[in-house]
mmCIF file of C-alpha atoms in Angstrom:
data_model
loop_
_atom_site.group_PDB
_atom_site.id
_atom_site.type_symbol
_atom_site.label_atom_id
_atom_site.label_comp_id
_atom_site.label_asym_id
_atom_site.label_seq_id
_atom_site.Cartn_x
_atom_site.Cartn_y
_atom_site.Cartn_z
ATOM 1 C CA GLY L 1 0.000 0.000 0.000
ATOM 2 C CA PRO L 2 1.019 3.647 -0.134
ATOM 3 C CA PRO L 3 3.469 4.971 2.480
ATOM 4 C CA PRO L 4 2.034 6.755 5.511
ATOM 5 C CA GLU L 5 1.770 10.519 5.519
ATOM 6 C CA GLU L 6 5.007 12.301 6.228
ATOM 7 C CA GLY L 7 5.518 12.704 9.969
ATOM 8 C CA ILE L 8 3.203 9.820 10.889
ATOM 9 C CA MET L 9 4.601 6.435 11.854
ATOM 10 C CA ALA L 10 3.972 3.363 9.751
ATOM 11 C CA GLU L 11 0.979 1.258 10.781
ATOM 12 C CA GLY L 12 1.452 -0.693 13.979
ATOM 13 C CA GLY L 13 5.057 0.277 14.565
ATOM 14 C CA GLY L 14 7.370 2.780 16.144
ATOM 15 C CA SER L 15 8.098 3.874 19.664
ATOM 16 C CA GLY L 16 6.091 7.091 19.380
ATOM 17 C CA ASN L 17 2.631 7.781 20.689
ATOM 18 C CA ASP L 18 0.932 8.465 17.335
ATOM 19 C CA VAL L 19 -1.899 6.279 16.064
ATOM 20 C CA TYR L 20 -1.848 5.430 12.376
ATOM 21 C CA VAL L 21 -4.222 2.946 10.757
ATOM 22 C CA HIS L 22 -3.858 2.644 6.987
ATOM 23 C CA LYS L 23 -7.284 1.127 6.332
ATOM 24 C CA PHE L 24 -10.101 -0.164 8.527
ATOM 25 C CA ASN L 25 -13.836 -0.930 8.494
ATOM 26 C CA LEU L 26 -16.422 -0.353 11.189
ATOM 27 C CA THR L 27 -19.922 -1.798 11.368
ATOM 28 C CA ALA L 28 -22.736 -1.804 13.909
ATOM 29 C CA GLY L 29 -25.857 -3.945 13.744
ATOM 30 C CA GLY L 30 -25.017 -5.025 10.221
ATOM 31 C CA LYS L 31 -24.727 -1.405 9.044
ATOM 32 C CA TRP L 32 -21.538 -0.001 7.522
ATOM 33 C CA LEU L 33 -20.392 3.046 9.488
ATOM 34 C CA ILE L 34 -16.875 3.373 8.124
ATOM 35 C CA LYS L 35 -15.551 1.551 5.081
ATOM 36 C CA GLU L 36 -11.897 1.268 4.062
ATOM 37 C CA SER L 37 -10.919 4.508 5.754
ATOM 38 C CA GLY L 38 -7.642 5.605 7.290
ATOM 39 C CA LEU L 39 -7.115 7.088 10.734
ATOM 40 C CA SER L 40 -4.244 9.125 12.117
ATOM 41 C CA LEU L 41 -4.046 10.700 15.586
ATOM 42 C CA VAL L 42 -0.900 12.714 16.227
ATOM 43 C CA THR L 43 0.432 13.271 19.747
ATOM 44 C CA GLY L 44 -0.314 16.707 21.154
ATOM 45 C CA ARG L 45 -3.264 17.450 18.884
ATOM 46 C CA ARG L 46 -6.940 17.617 19.823
ATOM 47 C CA TYR L 47 -9.577 16.194 17.527
ATOM 48 C CA GLY L 48 -13.339 16.625 17.396
ATOM 49 C CA LEU L 49 -15.773 14.140 15.890
ATOM 50 C CA VAL L 50 -18.706 15.929 14.227
ATOM 51 C CA GLY L 51 -21.688 14.219 12.641
ATOM 52 C CA PRO L 52 -25.386 13.423 13.014
ATOM 53 C CA ASN L 53 -26.685 10.943 15.571
ATOM 54 C CA GLY L 54 -26.106 7.348 14.527
ATOM 55 C CA CYS L 55 -23.192 8.061 12.198
ATOM 56 C CA GLY L 56 -20.768 6.090 14.385
ATOM 57 C CA LYS L 57 -18.938 8.607 16.586
ATOM 58 C CA SER L 58 -19.430 6.662 19.838
ATOM 59 C CA THR L 59 -18.876 3.329 18.070
ATOM 60 C CA LEU L 60 -15.511 4.544 16.750
ATOM 61 C CA MET L 61 -14.397 5.754 20.182
ATOM 62 C CA ASN L 62 -15.417 2.455 21.772
ATOM 63 C CA ALA L 63 -13.529 0.562 19.065
ATOM 64 C CA LEU L 64 -10.397 2.618 19.795
ATOM 65 C CA ALA L 65 -10.740 2.234 23.569
ATOM 66 C CA HIS L 66 -11.150 -1.544 23.292
ATOM 67 C CA ARG L 67 -8.450 -1.842 20.604
ATOM 68 C CA ASP L 68 -10.725 -3.629 18.145
ATOM 69 C CA GLU L 69 -8.805 -5.948 15.846
ATOM 70 C CA GLU L 70 -8.657 -3.706 12.770
ATOM 71 C CA LEU L 71 -7.614 -0.653 14.796
ATOM 72 C CA ALA L 72 -5.253 -2.385 17.243
ATOM 73 C CA LYS L 73 -2.592 -2.861 14.587
ATOM 74 C CA GLY L 74 -2.192 0.907 14.357
ATOM 75 C CA ILE L 75 -2.090 1.655 18.088
ATOM 76 C CA PRO L 76 1.356 1.335 19.747
ATOM 77 C CA ALA L 77 1.213 -1.235 22.548
ATOM 78 C CA HIS L 78 2.491 1.232 25.171
ATOM 79 C CA VAL L 79 -0.227 3.824 24.459
ATOM 80 C CA ASP L 80 -2.830 3.637 27.234
ATOM 81 C CA ILE L 81 -6.336 4.729 26.274
ATOM 82 C CA LEU L 82 -9.100 6.044 28.510
ATOM 83 C CA LEU L 83 -12.670 6.557 27.297
ATOM 84 C CA VAL L 84 -14.878 8.837 29.392
ATOM 85 C CA GLU L 85 -18.468 8.199 28.379
ATOM 86 C CA GLN L 86 -20.567 8.224 31.543
ATOM 87 C CA GLU L 87 -20.618 9.415 35.124
ATOM 88 C CA VAL L 88 -19.049 7.336 37.905
ATOM 89 C CA ALA L 89 -21.361 4.978 39.795
ATOM 90 C CA ALA L 90 -23.168 6.151 42.920
ATOM 91 C CA SER L 91 -21.476 4.416 45.864
ATOM 92 C CA ASP L 92 -20.007 4.938 49.332
ATOM 93 C CA THR L 93 -16.580 5.762 47.867
ATOM 94 C CA THR L 94 -15.621 9.372 48.543
ATOM 95 C CA ALA L 95 -15.058 11.815 45.702
ATOM 96 C CA LEU L 96 -11.331 12.053 46.494
ATOM 97 C CA ASP L 97 -10.872 8.275 46.703
ATOM 98 C CA MET L 98 -12.785 7.842 43.452
ATOM 99 C CA VAL L 99 -10.247 10.073 41.697
ATOM 100 C CA LEU L 100 -7.264 8.384 43.368
ATOM 101 C CA SER L 101 -8.503 4.935 42.323
ATOM 102 C CA ALA L 102 -8.154 5.904 38.637
ATOM 103 C CA ASP L 103 -4.382 5.341 38.838
ATOM 104 C CA GLN L 104 -4.235 1.542 38.870
ATOM 105 C CA LYS L 105 -0.433 1.485 38.739
ATOM 106 C CA ARG L 106 -0.219 3.483 41.970
ATOM 107 C CA LEU L 107 -2.723 1.155 43.676
ATOM 108 C CA ASP L 108 -0.791 -1.932 42.537
ATOM 109 C CA LEU L 109 2.510 -0.518 43.800
ATOM 110 C CA LEU L 110 1.011 0.436 47.171
ATOM 111 C CA LYS L 111 -0.329 -3.108 47.538
ATOM 112 C CA GLN L 112 3.103 -4.556 46.673
ATOM 113 C CA GLN L 113 4.659 -2.240 49.245
ATOM 114 C CA ALA L 114 2.217 -3.332 51.981
ATOM 115 C CA ASP L 115 2.710 -7.039 51.153
ATOM 116 C CA LEU L 116 6.512 -6.758 51.177
ATOM 117 C CA GLU L 117 6.572 -4.739 54.404
ATOM 118 C CA GLU L 118 4.346 -7.361 56.037
ATOM 119 C CA ARG L 119 6.669 -10.162 54.872
ATOM 120 C CA GLN L 120 9.635 -8.209 56.192
ATOM 121 C CA LEU L 121 8.181 -8.369 59.739
ATOM 122 C CA LYS L 122 7.890 -12.156 59.761
ATOM 123 C CA GLU L 123 10.183 -14.023 62.127
ATOM 124 C CA GLY L 124 12.624 -16.668 61.009
ATOM 125 C CA LEU L 125 13.603 -15.087 57.688
ATOM 126 C CA SER L 126 17.090 -15.947 56.478
ATOM 127 C CA THR L 127 19.591 -13.195 55.700
ATOM 128 C CA GLU L 128 19.166 -13.973 52.012
ATOM 129 C CA GLU L 129 15.354 -13.670 52.230
ATOM 130 C CA GLN L 130 15.633 -10.374 54.105
ATOM 131 C CA ALA L 131 18.010 -8.996 51.478
ATOM 132 C CA ASP L 132 15.711 -10.111 48.658
ATOM 133 C CA ILE L 133 12.682 -8.421 50.244
ATOM 134 C CA GLY L 134 14.771 -5.304 50.836
ATOM 135 C CA ASP L 135 15.795 -5.193 47.164
ATOM 136 C CA GLN L 136 12.176 -5.605 46.023
ATOM 137 C CA LEU L 137 11.018 -2.877 48.396
ATOM 138 C CA ARG L 138 13.642 -0.448 47.096
ATOM 139 C CA GLU L 139 12.400 -1.076 43.555
ATOM 140 C CA VAL L 140 8.807 -0.413 44.625
ATOM 141 C CA TYR L 141 9.828 2.775 46.498
ATOM 142 C CA ASP L 142 11.703 3.995 43.404
ATOM 143 C CA GLU L 143 8.702 3.341 41.160
ATOM 144 C CA LEU L 144 6.352 5.106 43.572
ATOM 145 C CA GLU L 145 8.682 8.095 43.625
ATOM 146 C CA ALA L 146 8.902 8.088 39.810
ATOM 147 C CA ILE L 147 5.110 8.369 39.427
ATOM 148 C CA GLY L 148 4.807 11.025 42.144
ATOM 149 C CA ALA L 149 2.757 8.848 44.496
ATOM 150 C CA SER L 150 3.523 11.000 47.557
ATOM 151 C CA SER L 151 1.763 13.998 45.970
ATOM 152 C CA ALA L 152 -1.177 11.982 44.577
ATOM 153 C CA GLU L 153 -3.768 13.192 47.114
ATOM 154 C CA GLN L 154 -2.649 16.797 46.672
ATOM 155 C CA ARG L 155 -2.921 16.529 42.854
ATOM 156 C CA ALA L 156 -6.318 14.810 43.014
ATOM 157 C CA SER L 157 -7.621 17.464 45.409
ATOM 158 C CA ALA L 158 -6.394 20.278 43.142
ATOM 159 C CA ILE L 159 -8.166 18.705 40.138
ATOM 160 C CA LEU L 160 -11.425 18.491 42.099
ATOM 161 C CA SER L 161 -11.054 22.151 43.137
ATOM 162 C CA GLY L 162 -10.580 23.072 39.480
ATOM 163 C CA LEU L 163 -13.889 21.348 38.699
ATOM 164 C CA GLN L 164 -15.658 23.454 41.371
ATOM 165 C CA PHE L 165 -15.803 20.850 44.169
ATOM 166 C CA ARG L 166 -15.747 22.507 47.589
ATOM 167 C CA GLU L 167 -13.354 21.180 50.249
ATOM 168 C CA GLU L 168 -16.095 19.443 52.239
ATOM 169 C CA GLN L 169 -17.535 17.835 49.081
ATOM 170 C CA LYS L 170 -14.286 15.969 48.427
ATOM 171 C CA SER L 171 -15.076 13.649 51.365
ATOM 172 C CA TRP L 172 -18.693 13.082 50.363
ATOM 173 C CA PRO L 173 -19.654 9.635 49.044
ATOM 174 C CA THR L 174 -20.348 9.673 45.311
ATOM 175 C CA ARG L 175 -23.991 8.671 45.962
ATOM 176 C CA ASN L 176 -24.512 12.188 47.380
ATOM 177 C CA PHE L 177 -23.863 13.773 43.984
ATOM 178 C CA SER L 178 -26.183 14.258 41.007
ATOM 179 C CA GLY L 179 -25.400 12.737 37.612
ATOM 180 C CA GLY L 180 -23.807 15.995 36.464
ATOM 181 C CA TRP L 181 -21.410 16.104 39.398
ATOM 182 C CA ARG L 182 -20.571 12.410 38.975
ATOM 183 C CA MET L 183 -19.716 13.230 35.337
ATOM 184 C CA ARG L 184 -17.278 15.795 36.682
ATOM 185 C CA LEU L 185 -15.770 13.014 38.792
ATOM 186 C CA SER L 186 -15.270 10.956 35.619
ATOM 187 C CA LEU L 187 -13.444 13.911 34.080
ATOM 188 C CA ALA L 188 -11.381 14.342 37.264
ATOM 189 C CA ARG L 189 -10.334 10.670 37.083
ATOM 190 C CA ALA L 190 -9.248 11.168 33.481
ATOM 191 C CA LEU L 191 -7.243 14.304 34.308
ATOM 192 C CA PHE L 192 -5.594 12.536 37.251
ATOM 193 C CA ARG L 193 -4.646 9.427 35.310
ATOM 194 C CA LYS L 194 -3.299 11.405 32.313
ATOM 195 C CA PRO L 195 -3.581 8.670 29.657
ATOM 196 C CA ARG L 196 -1.639 9.089 26.427
ATOM 197 C CA LEU L 197 -4.920 8.952 24.488
ATOM 198 C CA LEU L 198 -8.004 10.455 26.151
ATOM 199 C CA LEU L 199 -11.396 9.996 24.480
ATOM 200 C CA LEU L 200 -14.357 12.083 25.644
ATOM 201 C CA ASP L 201 -17.820 11.009 24.482
ATOM 202 C CA GLU L 202 -20.219 13.950 24.955
ATOM 203 C CA PRO L 203 -18.771 14.851 28.388
ATOM 204 C CA THR L 204 -20.739 18.119 28.584
ATOM 205 C CA ASN L 205 -24.170 16.445 28.430
ATOM 206 C CA HIS L 206 -24.685 16.741 32.203
ATOM 207 C CA LEU L 207 -22.499 19.733 32.923
#
């Protein structure tokens, strides 16, 4: 096939963050929405999808978010994608904790840290076992520092403030908020996680 546009990586390759799909098809309910079309999304640019209801805007974003087979070949493996399409669920989780939980890597590292620190306190460990746990803990501490885990609550709180949440509201359970405010929480989670590719499906509907 023809070479990709200048400045855009070849389909499925490269270490960059650009998305380039030479040709793909998209259907829904037996209806063709997109046929043999190309797609390129360049890092740092913002794109808007404009079209009448039912033309496939949401279907395309879902296909990208779930790395559907025909699109996956053009999305670099290291590019994480987050689709914001609805408000967070009403639950007992506080607004602040709901935002913090968006960063799965931070949660996983904190769990590893707790598990290793618990193992470290066990009696009867050999010198070799103690050294091994110590090495693993240092790696976890380094990774937590690299992702700014110590400032996570401060960053999440600042994002909520920017979306007009008052201080006392940050500790409210999400079930206390209307659908519009829970949509803001979805946006806050996206801003906190900072994915390489952020997809917003009509986020202003409830705002």
